[in-house]
């Protein structure tokens, strides 16, 4: 049986991100500059090489390479509601 994950342990640099992780995604702006924007992982490839990132402003980027996604220093979600918990 798989071991239960400990929420206190932060992922290491070579550990794949998990769906729901708070992350920053690297975005190339129209000007050509690159900036990190806050969001969360909404999907991950089975091998952990690409991710779908849903940004806090509502934009979604699918198939982002792992190099353009980093774990956010701020792990608190901006909304208090936990969308994944069953109602009732």
Coordinates of C-alpha atoms in Angstrom, one line a residue:
X1 CA 0.0 0.0 0.0
X2 CA 1.3 3.5 -0.8
X3 CA 2.5 5.5 2.2
X4 CA 0.3 8.5 3.2
X5 CA 2.0 11.7 2.2
X6 CA 3.0 14.1 5.0
X7 CA 1.7 17.6 4.3
X8 CA 4.6 19.2 6.2
X9 CA 7.2 17.9 3.8
X10 CA 7.9 20.2 0.9
X11 CA 8.6 18.6 -2.5
X12 CA 12.3 18.3 -3.4
X13 CA 13.6 19.9 -6.6
X14 CA 13.3 16.6 -8.5
X15 CA 10.0 15.6 -7.1
X16 CA 7.0 16.1 -9.5
X17 CA 4.4 18.7 -8.6
X18 CA 1.0 17.5 -7.5
X19 CA -2.4 18.6 -8.8
X20 CA -3.5 21.4 -6.4
X21 CA 0.0 22.6 -5.6
X22 CA 0.4 26.4 -5.5
X23 CA 2.9 27.3 -8.2
X24 CA 4.3 30.1 -10.2
X25 CA 4.1 29.7 -14.0
X26 CA 6.6 31.4 -16.4
X27 CA 4.7 33.4 -18.9
X28 CA 6.1 35.2 -22.0
X29 CA 4.4 38.5 -22.4
X30 CA 3.6 40.2 -25.7
X31 CA 6.7 42.4 -25.1
X32 CA 8.9 39.4 -25.1
X33 CA 9.7 39.7 -21.4
X34 CA 9.1 36.7 -19.1
X35 CA 7.4 36.9 -15.7
X36 CA 6.3 34.4 -13.1
X37 CA 2.5 34.5 -12.4
X38 CA 0.8 32.8 -9.4
X39 CA -1.6 29.9 -9.9
X40 CA -2.0 26.2 -9.2
X41 CA -1.5 22.9 -10.9
X42 CA -4.8 21.7 -12.3
X43 CA -3.4 18.7 -14.2
X44 CA -0.1 16.9 -14.5
X45 CA 1.3 14.4 -17.1
X46 CA 1.8 10.9 -15.7
X47 CA 5.6 11.3 -16.0
X48 CA 5.6 14.7 -14.4
X49 CA 7.2 16.5 -17.4
X50 CA 4.3 18.8 -18.3
X51 CA 1.6 20.5 -16.3
X52 CA -1.6 22.4 -16.8
X53 CA -1.5 25.6 -14.8
X54 CA -4.6 27.6 -13.9
X55 CA -3.6 31.1 -13.0
X56 CA -5.2 33.2 -10.3
X57 CA -6.5 35.6 -13.0
X58 CA -8.4 32.8 -14.7
X59 CA -6.0 32.0 -17.5
X60 CA -5.1 28.4 -18.2
X61 CA -2.0 27.1 -19.8
X62 CA -1.8 23.4 -20.8
X63 CA 1.3 21.4 -21.6
X64 CA 3.7 23.7 -19.7
X65 CA 7.1 22.1 -19.4
X66 CA 8.2 21.4 -15.8
X67 CA 11.1 24.0 -16.2
X68 CA 8.4 26.7 -16.5
X69 CA 6.6 25.7 -13.4
X70 CA 8.0 26.2 -9.9
X71 CA 6.5 25.5 -6.5
X72 CA 5.2 28.8 -5.0
X73 CA 6.6 30.1 -1.8
X74 CA 3.1 31.0 -0.7
X75 CA 1.2 27.7 -0.3
X76 CA -2.0 29.3 0.9
X77 CA -4.8 29.3 -1.7
X78 CA -6.3 32.7 -2.3
X79 CA -9.9 31.4 -1.7
X80 CA -11.0 29.9 1.5
X81 CA -13.4 27.5 -0.1
X82 CA -12.0 24.0 -0.8
X83 CA -13.4 23.1 -4.2
X84 CA -12.3 19.5 -3.9
X85 CA -14.0 18.6 -0.7
X86 CA -17.4 16.9 -1.1
X87 CA -20.4 18.9 0.0
X88 CA -22.6 17.6 2.7

